[in-house]
PDB file of C-alpha atoms in Angstrom:
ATOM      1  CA  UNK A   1     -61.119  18.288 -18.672  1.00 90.00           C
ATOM      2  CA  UNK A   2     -59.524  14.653 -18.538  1.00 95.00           C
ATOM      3  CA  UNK A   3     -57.919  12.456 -21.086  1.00 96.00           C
ATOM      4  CA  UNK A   4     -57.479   8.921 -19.997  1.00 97.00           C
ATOM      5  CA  UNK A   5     -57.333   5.562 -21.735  1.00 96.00           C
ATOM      6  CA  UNK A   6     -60.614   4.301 -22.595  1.00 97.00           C
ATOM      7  CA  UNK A   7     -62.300   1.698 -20.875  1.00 96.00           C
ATOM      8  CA  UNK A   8     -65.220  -0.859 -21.995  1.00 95.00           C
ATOM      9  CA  UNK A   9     -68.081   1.351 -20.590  1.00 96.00           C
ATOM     10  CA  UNK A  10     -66.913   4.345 -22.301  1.00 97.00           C
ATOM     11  CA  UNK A  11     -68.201   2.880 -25.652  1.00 97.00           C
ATOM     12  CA  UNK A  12     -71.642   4.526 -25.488  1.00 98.00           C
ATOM     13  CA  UNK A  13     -69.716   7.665 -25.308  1.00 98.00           C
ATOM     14  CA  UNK A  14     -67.462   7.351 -27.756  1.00 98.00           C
ATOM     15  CA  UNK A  15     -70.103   6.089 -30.005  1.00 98.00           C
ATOM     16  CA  UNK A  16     -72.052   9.506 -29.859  1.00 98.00           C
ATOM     17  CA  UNK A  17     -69.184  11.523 -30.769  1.00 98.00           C
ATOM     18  CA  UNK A  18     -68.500   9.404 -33.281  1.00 98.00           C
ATOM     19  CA  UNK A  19     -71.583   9.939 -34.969  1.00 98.00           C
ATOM     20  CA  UNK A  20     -72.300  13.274 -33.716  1.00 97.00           C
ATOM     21  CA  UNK A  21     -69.054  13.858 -35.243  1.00 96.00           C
ATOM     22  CA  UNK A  22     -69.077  12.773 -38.546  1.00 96.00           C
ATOM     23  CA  UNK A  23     -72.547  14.377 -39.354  1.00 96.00           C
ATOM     24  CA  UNK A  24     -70.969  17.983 -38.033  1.00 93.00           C
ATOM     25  CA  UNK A  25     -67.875  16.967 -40.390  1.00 94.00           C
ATOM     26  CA  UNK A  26     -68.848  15.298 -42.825  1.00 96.00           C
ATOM     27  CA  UNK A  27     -71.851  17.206 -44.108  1.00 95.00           C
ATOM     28  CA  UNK A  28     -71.268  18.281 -47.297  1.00 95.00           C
ATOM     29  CA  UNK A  29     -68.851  16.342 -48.227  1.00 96.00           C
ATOM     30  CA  UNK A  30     -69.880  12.426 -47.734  1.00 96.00           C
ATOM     31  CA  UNK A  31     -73.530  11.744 -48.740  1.00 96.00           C
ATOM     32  CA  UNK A  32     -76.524  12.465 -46.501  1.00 95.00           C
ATOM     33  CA  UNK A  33     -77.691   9.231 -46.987  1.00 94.00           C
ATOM     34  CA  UNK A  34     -74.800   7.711 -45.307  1.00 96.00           C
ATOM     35  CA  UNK A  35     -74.680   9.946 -42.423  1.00 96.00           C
ATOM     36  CA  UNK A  36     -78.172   9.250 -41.855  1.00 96.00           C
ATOM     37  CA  UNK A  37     -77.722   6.086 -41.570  1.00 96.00           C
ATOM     38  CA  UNK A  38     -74.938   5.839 -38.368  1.00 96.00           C
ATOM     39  CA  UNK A  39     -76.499   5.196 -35.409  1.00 97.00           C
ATOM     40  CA  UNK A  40     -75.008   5.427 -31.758  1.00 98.00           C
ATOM     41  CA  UNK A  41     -76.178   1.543 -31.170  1.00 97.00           C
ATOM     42  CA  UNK A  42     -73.992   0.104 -34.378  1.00 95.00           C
ATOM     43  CA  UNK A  43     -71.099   2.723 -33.369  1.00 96.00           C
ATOM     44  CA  UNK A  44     -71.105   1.597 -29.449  1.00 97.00           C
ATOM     45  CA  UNK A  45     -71.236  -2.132 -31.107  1.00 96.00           C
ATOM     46  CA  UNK A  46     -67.890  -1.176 -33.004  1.00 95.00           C
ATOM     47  CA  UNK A  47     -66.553   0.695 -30.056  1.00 96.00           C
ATOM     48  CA  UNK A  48     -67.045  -2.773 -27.448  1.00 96.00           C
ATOM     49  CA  UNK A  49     -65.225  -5.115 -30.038  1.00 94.00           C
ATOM     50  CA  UNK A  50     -62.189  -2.004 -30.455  1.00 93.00           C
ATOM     51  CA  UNK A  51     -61.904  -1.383 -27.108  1.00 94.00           C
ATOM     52  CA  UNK A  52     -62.283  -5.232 -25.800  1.00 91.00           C
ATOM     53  CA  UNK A  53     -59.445  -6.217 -28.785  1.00 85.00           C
ATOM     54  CA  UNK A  54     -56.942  -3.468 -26.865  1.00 71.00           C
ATOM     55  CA  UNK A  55     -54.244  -3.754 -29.876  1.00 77.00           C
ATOM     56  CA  UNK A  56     -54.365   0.091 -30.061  1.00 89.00           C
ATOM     57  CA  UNK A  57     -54.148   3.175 -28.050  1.00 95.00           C
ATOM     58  CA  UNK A  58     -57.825   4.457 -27.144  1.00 97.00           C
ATOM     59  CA  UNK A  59     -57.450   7.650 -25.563  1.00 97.00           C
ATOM     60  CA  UNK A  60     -60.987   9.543 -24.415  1.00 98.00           C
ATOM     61  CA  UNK A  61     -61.467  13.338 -23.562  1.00 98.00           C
ATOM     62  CA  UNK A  62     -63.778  13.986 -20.784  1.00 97.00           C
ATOM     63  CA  UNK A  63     -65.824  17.774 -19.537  1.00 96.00           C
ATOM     64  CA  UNK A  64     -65.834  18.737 -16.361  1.00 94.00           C
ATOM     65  CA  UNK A  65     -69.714  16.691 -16.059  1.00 95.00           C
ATOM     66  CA  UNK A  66     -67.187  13.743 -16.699  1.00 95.00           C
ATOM     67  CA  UNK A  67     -69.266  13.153 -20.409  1.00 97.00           C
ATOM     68  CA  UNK A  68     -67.096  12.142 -23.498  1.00 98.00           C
ATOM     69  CA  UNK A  69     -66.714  14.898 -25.850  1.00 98.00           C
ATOM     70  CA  UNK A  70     -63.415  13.499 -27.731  1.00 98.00           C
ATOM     71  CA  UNK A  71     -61.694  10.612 -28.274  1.00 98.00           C
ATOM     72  CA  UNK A  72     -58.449   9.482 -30.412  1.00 98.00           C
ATOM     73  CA  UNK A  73     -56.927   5.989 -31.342  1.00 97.00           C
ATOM     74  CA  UNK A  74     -53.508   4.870 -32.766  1.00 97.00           C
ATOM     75  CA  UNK A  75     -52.037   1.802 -33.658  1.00 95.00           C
ATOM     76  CA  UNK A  76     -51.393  -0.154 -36.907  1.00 94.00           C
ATOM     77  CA  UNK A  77     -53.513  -0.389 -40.125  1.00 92.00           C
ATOM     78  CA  UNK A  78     -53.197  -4.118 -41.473  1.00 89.00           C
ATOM     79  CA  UNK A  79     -52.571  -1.747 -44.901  1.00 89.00           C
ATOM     80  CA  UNK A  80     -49.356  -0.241 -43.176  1.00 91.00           C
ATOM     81  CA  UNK A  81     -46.600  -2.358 -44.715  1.00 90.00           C
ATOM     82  CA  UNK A  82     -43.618   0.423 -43.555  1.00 91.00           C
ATOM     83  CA  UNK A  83     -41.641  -1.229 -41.157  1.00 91.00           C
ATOM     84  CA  UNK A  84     -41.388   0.851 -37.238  1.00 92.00           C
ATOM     85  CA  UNK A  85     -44.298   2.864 -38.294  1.00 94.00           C
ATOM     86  CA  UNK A  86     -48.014   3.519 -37.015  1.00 95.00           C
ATOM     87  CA  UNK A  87     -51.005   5.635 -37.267  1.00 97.00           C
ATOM     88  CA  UNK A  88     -52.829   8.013 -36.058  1.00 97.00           C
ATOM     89  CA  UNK A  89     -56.746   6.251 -36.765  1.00 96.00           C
ATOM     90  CA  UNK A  90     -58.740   8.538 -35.379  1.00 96.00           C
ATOM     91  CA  UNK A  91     -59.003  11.883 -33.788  1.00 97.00           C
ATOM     92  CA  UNK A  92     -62.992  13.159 -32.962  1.00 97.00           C
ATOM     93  CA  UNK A  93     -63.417  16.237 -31.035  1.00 96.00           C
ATOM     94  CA  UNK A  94     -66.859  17.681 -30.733  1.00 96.00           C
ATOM     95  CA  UNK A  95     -67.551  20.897 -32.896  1.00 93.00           C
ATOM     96  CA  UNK A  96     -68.325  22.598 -29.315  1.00 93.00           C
ATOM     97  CA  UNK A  97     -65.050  21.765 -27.673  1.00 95.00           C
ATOM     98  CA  UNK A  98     -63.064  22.354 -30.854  1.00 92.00           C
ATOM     99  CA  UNK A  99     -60.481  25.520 -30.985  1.00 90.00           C
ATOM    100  CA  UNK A 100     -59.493  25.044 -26.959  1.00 93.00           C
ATOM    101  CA  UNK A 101     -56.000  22.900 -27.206  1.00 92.00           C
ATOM    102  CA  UNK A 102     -57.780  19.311 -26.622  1.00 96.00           C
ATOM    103  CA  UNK A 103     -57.797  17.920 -29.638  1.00 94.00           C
ATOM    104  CA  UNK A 104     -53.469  19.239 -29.832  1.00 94.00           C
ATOM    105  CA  UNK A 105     -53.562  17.030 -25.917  1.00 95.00           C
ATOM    106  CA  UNK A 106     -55.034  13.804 -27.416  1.00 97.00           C
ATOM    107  CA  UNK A 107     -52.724  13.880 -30.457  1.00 96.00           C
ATOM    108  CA  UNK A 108     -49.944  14.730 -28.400  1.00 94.00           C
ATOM    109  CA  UNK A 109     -50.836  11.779 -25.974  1.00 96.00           C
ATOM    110  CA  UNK A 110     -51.340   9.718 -29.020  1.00 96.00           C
ATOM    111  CA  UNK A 111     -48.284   9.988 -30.616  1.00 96.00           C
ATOM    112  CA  UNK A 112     -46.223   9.870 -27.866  1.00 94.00           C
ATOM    113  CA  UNK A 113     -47.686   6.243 -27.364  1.00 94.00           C
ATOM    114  CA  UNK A 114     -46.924   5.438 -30.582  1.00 95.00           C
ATOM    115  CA  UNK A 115     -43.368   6.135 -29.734  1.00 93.00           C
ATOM    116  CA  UNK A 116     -43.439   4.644 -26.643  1.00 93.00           C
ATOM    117  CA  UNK A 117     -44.259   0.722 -28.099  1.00 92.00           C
ATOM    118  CA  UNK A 118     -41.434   1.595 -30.897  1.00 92.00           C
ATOM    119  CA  UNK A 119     -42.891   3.405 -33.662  1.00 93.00           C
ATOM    120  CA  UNK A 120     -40.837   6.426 -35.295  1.00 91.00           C
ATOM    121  CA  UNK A 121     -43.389   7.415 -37.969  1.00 94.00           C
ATOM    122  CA  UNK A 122     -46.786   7.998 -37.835  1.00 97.00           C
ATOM    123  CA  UNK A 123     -49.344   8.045 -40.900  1.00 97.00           C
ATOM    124  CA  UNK A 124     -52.934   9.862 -40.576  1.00 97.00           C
ATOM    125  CA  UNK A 125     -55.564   9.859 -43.133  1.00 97.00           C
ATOM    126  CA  UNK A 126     -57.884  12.719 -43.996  1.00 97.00           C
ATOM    127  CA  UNK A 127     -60.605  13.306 -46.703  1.00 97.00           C
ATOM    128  CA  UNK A 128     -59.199  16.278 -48.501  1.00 97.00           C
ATOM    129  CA  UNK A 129     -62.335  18.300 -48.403  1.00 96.00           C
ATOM    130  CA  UNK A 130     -62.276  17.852 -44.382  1.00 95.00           C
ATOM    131  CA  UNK A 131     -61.012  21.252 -43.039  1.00 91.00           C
ATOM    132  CA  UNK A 132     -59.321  19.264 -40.398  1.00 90.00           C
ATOM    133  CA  UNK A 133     -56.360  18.140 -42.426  1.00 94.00           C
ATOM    134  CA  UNK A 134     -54.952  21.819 -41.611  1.00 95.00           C
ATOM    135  CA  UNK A 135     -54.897  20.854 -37.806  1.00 93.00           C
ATOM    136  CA  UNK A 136     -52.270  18.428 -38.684  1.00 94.00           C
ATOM    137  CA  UNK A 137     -50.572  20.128 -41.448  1.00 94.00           C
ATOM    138  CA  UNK A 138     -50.121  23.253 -38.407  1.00 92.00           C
ATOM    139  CA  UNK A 139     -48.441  20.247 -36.386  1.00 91.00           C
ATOM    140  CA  UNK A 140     -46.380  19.581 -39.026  1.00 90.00           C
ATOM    141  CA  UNK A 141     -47.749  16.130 -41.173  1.00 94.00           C
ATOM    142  CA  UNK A 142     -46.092  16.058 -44.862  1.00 95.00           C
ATOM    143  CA  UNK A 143     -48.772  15.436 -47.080  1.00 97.00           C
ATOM    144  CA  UNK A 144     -47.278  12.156 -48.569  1.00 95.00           C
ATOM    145  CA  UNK A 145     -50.064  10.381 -51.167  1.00 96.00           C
ATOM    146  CA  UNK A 146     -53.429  10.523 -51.968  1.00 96.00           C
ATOM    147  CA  UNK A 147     -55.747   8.012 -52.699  1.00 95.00           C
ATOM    148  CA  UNK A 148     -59.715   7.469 -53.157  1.00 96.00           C
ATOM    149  CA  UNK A 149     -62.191   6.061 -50.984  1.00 95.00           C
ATOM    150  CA  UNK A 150     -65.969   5.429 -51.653  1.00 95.00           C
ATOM    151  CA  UNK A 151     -68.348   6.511 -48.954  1.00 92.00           C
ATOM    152  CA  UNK A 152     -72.405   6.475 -49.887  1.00 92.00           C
ATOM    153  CA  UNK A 153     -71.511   5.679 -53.636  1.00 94.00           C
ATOM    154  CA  UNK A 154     -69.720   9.297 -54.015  1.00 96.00           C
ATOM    155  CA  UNK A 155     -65.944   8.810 -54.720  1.00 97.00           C
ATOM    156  CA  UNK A 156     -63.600  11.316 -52.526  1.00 97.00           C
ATOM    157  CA  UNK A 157     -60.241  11.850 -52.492  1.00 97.00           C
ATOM    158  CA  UNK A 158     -58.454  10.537 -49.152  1.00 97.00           C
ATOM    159  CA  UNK A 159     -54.981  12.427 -48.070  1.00 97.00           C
ATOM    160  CA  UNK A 160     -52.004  10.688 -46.517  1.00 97.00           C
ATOM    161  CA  UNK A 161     -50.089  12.708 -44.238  1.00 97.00           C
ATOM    162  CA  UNK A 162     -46.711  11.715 -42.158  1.00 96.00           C
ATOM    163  CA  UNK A 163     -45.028  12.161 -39.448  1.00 95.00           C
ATOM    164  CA  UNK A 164     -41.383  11.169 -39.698  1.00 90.00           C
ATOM    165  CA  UNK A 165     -39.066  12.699 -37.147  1.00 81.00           C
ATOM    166  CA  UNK A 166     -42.097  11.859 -34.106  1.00 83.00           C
ATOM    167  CA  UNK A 167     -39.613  13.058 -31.526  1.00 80.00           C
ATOM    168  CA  UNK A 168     -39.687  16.135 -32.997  1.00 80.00           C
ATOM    169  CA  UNK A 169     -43.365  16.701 -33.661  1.00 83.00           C
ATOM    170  CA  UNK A 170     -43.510  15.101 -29.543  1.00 86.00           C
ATOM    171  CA  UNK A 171     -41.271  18.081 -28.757  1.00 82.00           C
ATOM    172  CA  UNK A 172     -42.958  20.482 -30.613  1.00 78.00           C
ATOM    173  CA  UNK A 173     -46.285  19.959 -29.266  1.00 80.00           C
ATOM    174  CA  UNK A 174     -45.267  19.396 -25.321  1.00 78.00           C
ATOM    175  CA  UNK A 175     -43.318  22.572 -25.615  1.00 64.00           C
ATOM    176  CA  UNK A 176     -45.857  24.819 -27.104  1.00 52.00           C
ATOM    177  CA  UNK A 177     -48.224  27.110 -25.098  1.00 43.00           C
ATOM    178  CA  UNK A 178     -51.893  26.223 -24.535  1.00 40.00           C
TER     179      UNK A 178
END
């Protein structure tokens, strides 16, 4: 297993786990209708213009057949108005790889980019029905605000979690066993 920065031909990749991702997720939770309707073209579309832009951290997670099965980004949201902090925009592991320390790697690689360009605390956002949000609350997020967001025409609520002493957390999660 390799994680490495992404580059433009990885957006095919990234684009399936994207999708694949979500519907594995989100089902349940965000509308059928909307799931059904990602497809790996649009994604890989989204994925070119992100990647091309290179204002973020795009991190992928590669098998051993060198195919992307996870990916993470950081960098700003233009709604981030806290001065010296970032966030954590995405973190997509597929369900099959899940449970074996890679998704802990790509945050950890992540965040200690983050802190690298200057950032000492890092926001993530997390539908509060997604069972995921206890991956970050085990490496220590504070749940800080809620919000809603509208996906499919269903309202959910959206959680978000901080880091705030990111040398810690970077600490915390290079010194713990795999």
């Amino acid at each position: 297993m390799e994680i490495r920065k992404a580059l433009l031909e990885d957006a095919w990749g990234i684009a399936m786990v994207h999708v694949d991702s979500w519907k594995e997720t989100y089902k349940g939770i965000v509308p059928d209708s909307y799931l059904e309707k990602l497809t790996y073209q649009q994604r890989e579309q989204n994925w070119k213009s992100n990647i091309s832009e290179d204002n973020s951290i795009i991190l992928v997670a590669e098998n051993e057949q060198g195919e992307i099965i996870g990916f993470a980004t950081g960098g700003k949201r233009s709604s981030n108005t806290y001065e010296n902090a970032g966030d954590l925009t995405s973190l997509y592991l597929l369900k099959a790889y899940q449970g074996r320390g890679i998704g802990k790697q790509l945050l950890h690689k992540v965040l200690f980019h983050l802190e690298k360009v200057g950032y000492r605390k890092v926001f993530v956002e997390v539908l509060e029905d997604n069972q995921t949000r206890y991956f970050y609350e085990y490496y220590v997020a504070t749940l800080t605000s809620s919000s809603s967001v509208i996906f499919g025409g269903k309202e959910l609520s959206l959680l978000i979690y901080e880091w705030n002493r990111l040398n810690e957390v970077l600490q915390s999660l290079s010194g713990e066993e795999e």
